[in-house]
Amino acid sequence: MADEMCPKCGSPLSEITVTKTGRKLQRCSTGSWDPKTRKNLGCDYVKWFEVEPQELHEKCPKCGNKLILAFTRFGKKMKKCSTGIWDKETKKVIGCDYVEWINGTTQPLDEECPQCGNKLVLFTTVNGKKMKKCSTAGWDKVVRKPTGCPYVYWLKPSEYEQKSDSGGEEFLPPEPQE
Ligand SMILES: [Zn+2]
Ligand SMILES: [Zn+2]
Ligand SMILES: [Zn+2]
């Protein structure tokens, strides 16, 4: 395969890299990310790749077909029905419209809530941010209000076990709109 050229400056493109949220991109070889200034140096051309949906061993609760794991352009994850196709012209879903958003993960902690004495849980958002919250806390979908104990403690990035480095993904130019 011949090296692809940057449409902005004509230099070859560098290797394909994969972001933390599982998205692939290729930068211009004359451009680089400076973690100190948190800015792009040189040419800022970035080519985004479509993320191939991943098939899951789960069945759609609506129609029984396979579910797939899909990503939005902002890296949010969702499970959706493999028969559902987005029609760009009519802006409607063709086929089954089942979608389940994945909102991060919860792990039980062996720590007690300073407010009510119940156990705390560690919640990791889809963006990798972490917070401790009370296991009695919930969300009432009917009244759209939090329920249970309101204790929340956001961890500072320095308190995470592993240093998280997004590689500056959030500072990349937005993907071109179709
Ligand atoms: Zn370039
Ligand atoms: Zn379905
Ligand atoms: Zn509590």
PDB file of C-alpha atoms and ligand atoms in Angstrom:
ATOM      1  CA  MET A   1       0.000   0.000   0.000  1.00  0.00           C
ATOM      2  CA  ALA A   2       1.418   3.353  -1.039  1.00  0.00           C
ATOM      3  CA  ASP A   3       1.836   5.972   1.643  1.00  0.00           C
ATOM      4  CA  GLU A   4      -1.059   8.338   1.756  1.00  0.00           C
ATOM      5  CA  MET A   5      -0.335  12.043   1.414  1.00  0.00           C
ATOM      6  CA  CYS A   6      -1.696  14.796   3.625  1.00  0.00           C
ATOM      7  CA  PRO A   7      -4.297  16.781   1.679  1.00  0.00           C
ATOM      8  CA  LYS A   8      -3.256  19.933   3.559  1.00  0.00           C
ATOM      9  CA  CYS A   9       0.517  20.012   3.111  1.00  0.00           C
ATOM     10  CA  GLY A  10       1.455  17.042   0.913  1.00  0.00           C
ATOM     11  CA  SER A  11       3.616  15.268   3.510  1.00  0.00           C
ATOM     12  CA  PRO A  12       3.105  11.557   4.087  1.00  0.00           C
ATOM     13  CA  LEU A  13       0.682  10.565   6.831  1.00  0.00           C
ATOM     14  CA  SER A  14       2.044   8.843   9.916  1.00  0.00           C
ATOM     15  CA  GLU A  15       0.957   5.462  11.298  1.00  0.00           C
ATOM     16  CA  ILE A  16      -2.592   4.773  12.374  1.00  0.00           C
ATOM     17  CA  THR A  17      -3.038   5.313  16.105  1.00  0.00           C
ATOM     18  CA  VAL A  18      -5.887   4.147  18.319  1.00  0.00           C
ATOM     19  CA  THR A  19      -7.338   6.442  20.982  1.00  0.00           C
ATOM     20  CA  LYS A  20      -8.377   5.326  24.456  1.00  0.00           C
ATOM     21  CA  THR A  21     -11.996   5.227  23.413  1.00  0.00           C
ATOM     22  CA  GLY A  22     -11.100   2.774  20.646  1.00  0.00           C
ATOM     23  CA  ARG A  23     -11.230   5.134  17.693  1.00  0.00           C
ATOM     24  CA  LYS A  24      -8.629   5.081  14.960  1.00  0.00           C
ATOM     25  CA  LEU A  25      -6.958   8.101  13.471  1.00  0.00           C
ATOM     26  CA  GLN A  26      -4.008   9.020  11.305  1.00  0.00           C
ATOM     27  CA  ARG A  27      -2.147  12.300  11.737  1.00  0.00           C
ATOM     28  CA  CYS A  28       0.044  14.167   9.295  1.00  0.00           C
ATOM     29  CA  SER A  29       3.701  13.160   9.849  1.00  0.00           C
ATOM     30  CA  THR A  30       4.725  16.823  10.163  1.00  0.00           C
ATOM     31  CA  GLY A  31       2.232  17.359  12.981  1.00  0.00           C
ATOM     32  CA  SER A  32       2.783  16.303  16.551  1.00  0.00           C
ATOM     33  CA  TRP A  33       1.066  16.657  19.872  1.00  0.00           C
ATOM     34  CA  ASP A  34       2.946  18.643  22.521  1.00  0.00           C
ATOM     35  CA  PRO A  35       1.795  17.441  25.955  1.00  0.00           C
ATOM     36  CA  LYS A  36       3.428  20.460  27.650  1.00  0.00           C
ATOM     37  CA  THR A  37       1.609  23.186  25.763  1.00  0.00           C
ATOM     38  CA  ARG A  38      -1.359  20.862  25.026  1.00  0.00           C
ATOM     39  CA  LYS A  39      -1.320  22.084  21.455  1.00  0.00           C
ATOM     40  CA  ASN A  40      -0.776  20.616  18.021  1.00  0.00           C
ATOM     41  CA  LEU A  41       2.584  21.490  16.484  1.00  0.00           C
ATOM     42  CA  GLY A  42       3.013  21.614  12.743  1.00  0.00           C
ATOM     43  CA  CYS A  43       0.313  20.441  10.410  1.00  0.00           C
ATOM     44  CA  ASP A  44      -2.958  19.690  12.202  1.00  0.00           C
ATOM     45  CA  TYR A  45      -4.480  17.360   9.610  1.00  0.00           C
ATOM     46  CA  VAL A  46      -6.159  14.342  11.198  1.00  0.00           C
ATOM     47  CA  LYS A  47      -7.921  11.580   9.307  1.00  0.00           C
ATOM     48  CA  TRP A  48     -10.564   9.743  11.340  1.00  0.00           C
ATOM     49  CA  PHE A  49     -11.561   6.181  10.624  1.00  0.00           C
ATOM     50  CA  GLU A  50     -14.993   4.708  11.033  1.00  0.00           C
ATOM     51  CA  VAL A  51     -15.109   2.367  14.005  1.00  0.00           C
ATOM     52  CA  GLU A  52     -16.325  -1.040  12.910  1.00  0.00           C
ATOM     53  CA  PRO A  53     -19.147  -2.118  15.167  1.00  0.00           C
ATOM     54  CA  GLN A  54     -18.360  -5.068  17.375  1.00  0.00           C
ATOM     55  CA  GLU A  55     -20.823  -7.936  17.511  1.00  0.00           C
ATOM     56  CA  LEU A  56     -22.007  -8.884  20.986  1.00  0.00           C
ATOM     57  CA  HIS A  57     -23.166 -12.259  22.234  1.00  0.00           C
ATOM     58  CA  GLU A  58     -26.374 -10.663  23.371  1.00  0.00           C
ATOM     59  CA  LYS A  59     -29.774 -10.616  21.799  1.00  0.00           C
ATOM     60  CA  CYS A  60     -31.946  -7.580  21.230  1.00  0.00           C
ATOM     61  CA  PRO A  61     -34.743  -7.580  23.841  1.00  0.00           C
ATOM     62  CA  LYS A  62     -37.090  -6.115  21.244  1.00  0.00           C
ATOM     63  CA  CYS A  63     -36.645  -8.360  18.218  1.00  0.00           C
ATOM     64  CA  GLY A  64     -34.180 -11.120  19.165  1.00  0.00           C
ATOM     65  CA  ASN A  65     -31.523 -10.226  16.601  1.00  0.00           C
ATOM     66  CA  LYS A  66     -27.888  -9.713  17.590  1.00  0.00           C
ATOM     67  CA  LEU A  67     -26.752  -6.584  19.391  1.00  0.00           C
ATOM     68  CA  ILE A  68     -23.651  -4.668  18.329  1.00  0.00           C
ATOM     69  CA  LEU A  69     -21.395  -2.318  20.267  1.00  0.00           C
ATOM     70  CA  ALA A  70     -21.232   1.053  18.541  1.00  0.00           C
ATOM     71  CA  PHE A  71     -19.471   4.359  19.243  1.00  0.00           C
ATOM     72  CA  THR A  72     -20.661   7.867  18.614  1.00  0.00           C
ATOM     73  CA  ARG A  73     -18.282  10.437  17.170  1.00  0.00           C
ATOM     74  CA  PHE A  74     -17.618  11.710  20.693  1.00  0.00           C
ATOM     75  CA  GLY A  75     -16.581   8.280  21.935  1.00  0.00           C
ATOM     76  CA  LYS A  76     -19.777   7.458  23.814  1.00  0.00           C
ATOM     77  CA  LYS A  77     -20.595   3.763  23.795  1.00  0.00           C
ATOM     78  CA  MET A  78     -23.909   2.131  23.126  1.00  0.00           C
ATOM     79  CA  LYS A  79     -25.388  -1.243  22.414  1.00  0.00           C
ATOM     80  CA  LYS A  80     -27.725  -1.263  19.496  1.00  0.00           C
ATOM     81  CA  CYS A  81     -29.683  -3.713  17.452  1.00  0.00           C
ATOM     82  CA  SER A  82     -27.783  -5.003  14.416  1.00  0.00           C
ATOM     83  CA  THR A  83     -30.889  -4.625  12.260  1.00  0.00           C
ATOM     84  CA  GLY A  84     -31.188  -0.905  12.989  1.00  0.00           C
ATOM     85  CA  ILE A  85     -29.802   1.354  10.263  1.00  0.00           C
ATOM     86  CA  TRP A  86     -29.763   5.131  10.394  1.00  0.00           C
ATOM     87  CA  ASP A  87     -31.196   6.697   7.258  1.00  0.00           C
ATOM     88  CA  LYS A  88     -29.413  10.011   6.785  1.00  0.00           C
ATOM     89  CA  GLU A  89     -32.014  11.333   4.372  1.00  0.00           C
ATOM     90  CA  THR A  90     -35.167  10.768   6.371  1.00  0.00           C
ATOM     91  CA  LYS A  91     -33.270  11.062   9.715  1.00  0.00           C
ATOM     92  CA  LYS A  92     -35.075   7.958  10.953  1.00  0.00           C
ATOM     93  CA  VAL A  93     -34.061   4.479  12.001  1.00  0.00           C
ATOM     94  CA  ILE A  94     -34.886   1.740   9.516  1.00  0.00           C
ATOM     95  CA  GLY A  95     -35.452  -1.608  11.172  1.00  0.00           C
ATOM     96  CA  CYS A  96     -35.280  -2.138  14.927  1.00  0.00           C
ATOM     97  CA  ASP A  97     -34.548   1.018  16.925  1.00  0.00           C
ATOM     98  CA  TYR A  98     -33.350  -0.623  20.159  1.00  0.00           C
ATOM     99  CA  VAL A  99     -30.455   1.326  21.720  1.00  0.00           C
ATOM    100  CA  GLU A 100     -28.922   0.979  25.179  1.00  0.00           C
ATOM    101  CA  TRP A 101     -26.382   3.600  26.251  1.00  0.00           C
ATOM    102  CA  ILE A 102     -23.405   2.425  28.257  1.00  0.00           C
ATOM    103  CA  ASN A 103     -22.774   4.938  30.997  1.00  0.00           C
ATOM    104  CA  GLY A 104     -19.600   3.795  32.679  1.00  0.00           C
ATOM    105  CA  THR A 105     -18.898   1.164  35.307  1.00  0.00           C
ATOM    106  CA  THR A 106     -19.521   0.783  39.035  1.00  0.00           C
ATOM    107  CA  GLN A 107     -17.267  -1.181  41.389  1.00  0.00           C
ATOM    108  CA  PRO A 108     -18.036  -1.880  45.043  1.00  0.00           C
ATOM    109  CA  LEU A 109     -15.568  -0.355  47.536  1.00  0.00           C
ATOM    110  CA  ASP A 110     -14.700  -1.448  51.037  1.00  0.00           C
ATOM    111  CA  GLU A 111     -15.225   2.050  52.400  1.00  0.00           C
ATOM    112  CA  GLU A 112     -18.050   3.539  54.366  1.00  0.00           C
ATOM    113  CA  CYS A 113     -19.996   6.625  53.375  1.00  0.00           C
ATOM    114  CA  PRO A 114     -19.084   9.508  55.717  1.00  0.00           C
ATOM    115  CA  GLN A 115     -22.669  10.725  55.530  1.00  0.00           C
ATOM    116  CA  CYS A 116     -24.786   7.635  56.158  1.00  0.00           C
ATOM    117  CA  GLY A 117     -22.437   4.713  56.910  1.00  0.00           C
ATOM    118  CA  ASN A 118     -23.448   2.593  53.926  1.00  0.00           C
ATOM    119  CA  LYS A 119     -20.823   1.222  51.556  1.00  0.00           C
ATOM    120  CA  LEU A 120     -19.332   3.408  48.852  1.00  0.00           C
ATOM    121  CA  VAL A 121     -18.967   2.468  45.202  1.00  0.00           C
ATOM    122  CA  LEU A 122     -16.392   3.652  42.672  1.00  0.00           C
ATOM    123  CA  PHE A 123     -17.970   4.976  39.511  1.00  0.00           C
ATOM    124  CA  THR A 124     -15.928   5.347  36.309  1.00  0.00           C
ATOM    125  CA  THR A 125     -17.457   7.525  33.629  1.00  0.00           C
ATOM    126  CA  VAL A 126     -17.146   6.725  29.915  1.00  0.00           C
ATOM    127  CA  ASN A 127     -14.438   9.405  29.749  1.00  0.00           C
ATOM    128  CA  GLY A 128     -12.374   7.636  32.415  1.00  0.00           C
ATOM    129  CA  LYS A 129     -13.130  10.068  35.256  1.00  0.00           C
ATOM    130  CA  LYS A 130     -13.623   8.449  38.619  1.00  0.00           C
ATOM    131  CA  MET A 131     -15.810   9.271  41.598  1.00  0.00           C
ATOM    132  CA  LYS A 132     -16.806   7.664  44.831  1.00  0.00           C
ATOM    133  CA  LYS A 133     -20.476   7.693  45.609  1.00  0.00           C
ATOM    134  CA  CYS A 134     -22.812   6.155  48.101  1.00  0.00           C
ATOM    135  CA  SER A 135     -24.237   2.752  47.176  1.00  0.00           C
ATOM    136  CA  THR A 136     -27.684   3.923  48.239  1.00  0.00           C
ATOM    137  CA  ALA A 137     -27.648   6.687  45.632  1.00  0.00           C
ATOM    138  CA  GLY A 138     -29.842   6.204  42.612  1.00  0.00           C
ATOM    139  CA  TRP A 139     -31.734   8.000  39.913  1.00  0.00           C
ATOM    140  CA  ASP A 140     -35.505   8.168  39.840  1.00  0.00           C
ATOM    141  CA  LYS A 141     -36.432   8.067  36.168  1.00  0.00           C
ATOM    142  CA  VAL A 142     -40.018   9.137  36.811  1.00  0.00           C
ATOM    143  CA  VAL A 143     -39.337  12.345  38.717  1.00  0.00           C
ATOM    144  CA  ARG A 144     -35.858  12.757  37.104  1.00  0.00           C
ATOM    145  CA  LYS A 145     -34.203  13.398  40.465  1.00  0.00           C
ATOM    146  CA  PRO A 146     -31.442  11.661  42.419  1.00  0.00           C
ATOM    147  CA  THR A 147     -32.602   9.385  45.217  1.00  0.00           C
ATOM    148  CA  GLY A 148     -30.885   8.067  48.336  1.00  0.00           C
ATOM    149  CA  CYS A 149     -27.716   9.488  49.835  1.00  0.00           C
ATOM    150  CA  PRO A 150     -26.233  12.491  47.966  1.00  0.00           C
ATOM    151  CA  TYR A 151     -22.570  11.847  48.957  1.00  0.00           C
ATOM    152  CA  VAL A 152     -20.207  12.198  45.974  1.00  0.00           C
ATOM    153  CA  TYR A 153     -16.425  12.499  45.960  1.00  0.00           C
ATOM    154  CA  TRP A 154     -14.660  13.155  42.643  1.00  0.00           C
ATOM    155  CA  LEU A 155     -11.145  11.751  42.493  1.00  0.00           C
ATOM    156  CA  LYS A 156      -8.421  14.043  41.247  1.00  0.00           C
ATOM    157  CA  PRO A 157      -6.465  12.658  38.290  1.00  0.00           C
ATOM    158  CA  SER A 158      -3.435  12.230  40.618  1.00  0.00           C
ATOM    159  CA  GLU A 159      -5.496   9.852  42.779  1.00  0.00           C
ATOM    160  CA  TYR A 160      -6.198   7.362  39.979  1.00  0.00           C
ATOM    161  CA  GLU A 161      -4.212   4.129  40.140  1.00  0.00           C
ATOM    162  CA  GLN A 162      -2.953   4.469  36.623  1.00  0.00           C
ATOM    163  CA  LYS A 163      -1.985   7.823  35.148  1.00  0.00           C
ATOM    164  CA  SER A 164      -4.526   8.603  32.509  1.00  0.00           C
ATOM    165  CA  ASP A 165      -3.230  10.231  29.384  1.00  0.00           C
ATOM    166  CA  SER A 166      -5.731  10.836  26.659  1.00  0.00           C
ATOM    167  CA  GLY A 167      -2.960  11.756  24.227  1.00  0.00           C
ATOM    168  CA  GLY A 168      -4.737  15.023  23.664  1.00  0.00           C
ATOM    169  CA  GLU A 169      -7.706  13.386  22.008  1.00  0.00           C
ATOM    170  CA  GLU A 170     -10.064  16.051  23.302  1.00  0.00           C
ATOM    171  CA  PHE A 171      -8.004  18.763  21.643  1.00  0.00           C
ATOM    172  CA  LEU A 172      -8.056  17.267  18.195  1.00  0.00           C
ATOM    173  CA  PRO A 173     -10.003  19.122  15.547  1.00  0.00           C
ATOM    174  CA  PRO A 174     -13.557  17.838  15.230  1.00  0.00           C
ATOM    175  CA  GLU A 175     -14.341  15.210  12.690  1.00  0.00           C
ATOM    176  CA  PRO A 176     -15.721  16.554   9.444  1.00  0.00           C
ATOM    177  CA  GLN A 177     -19.516  16.555   9.343  1.00  0.00           C
ATOM    178  CA  GLU A 178     -21.008  14.445   6.633  1.00  0.00           C
TER     179      GLU A 178
HETATM  180 ZN    ZN B   1      -0.011  17.904   6.655  1.00  0.00          ZN
HETATM  181 ZN    ZN B   2     -33.840  -5.382  17.631  1.00  0.00          ZN
HETATM  182 ZN    ZN B   3     -24.313   7.626  52.029  1.00  0.00          ZN
END
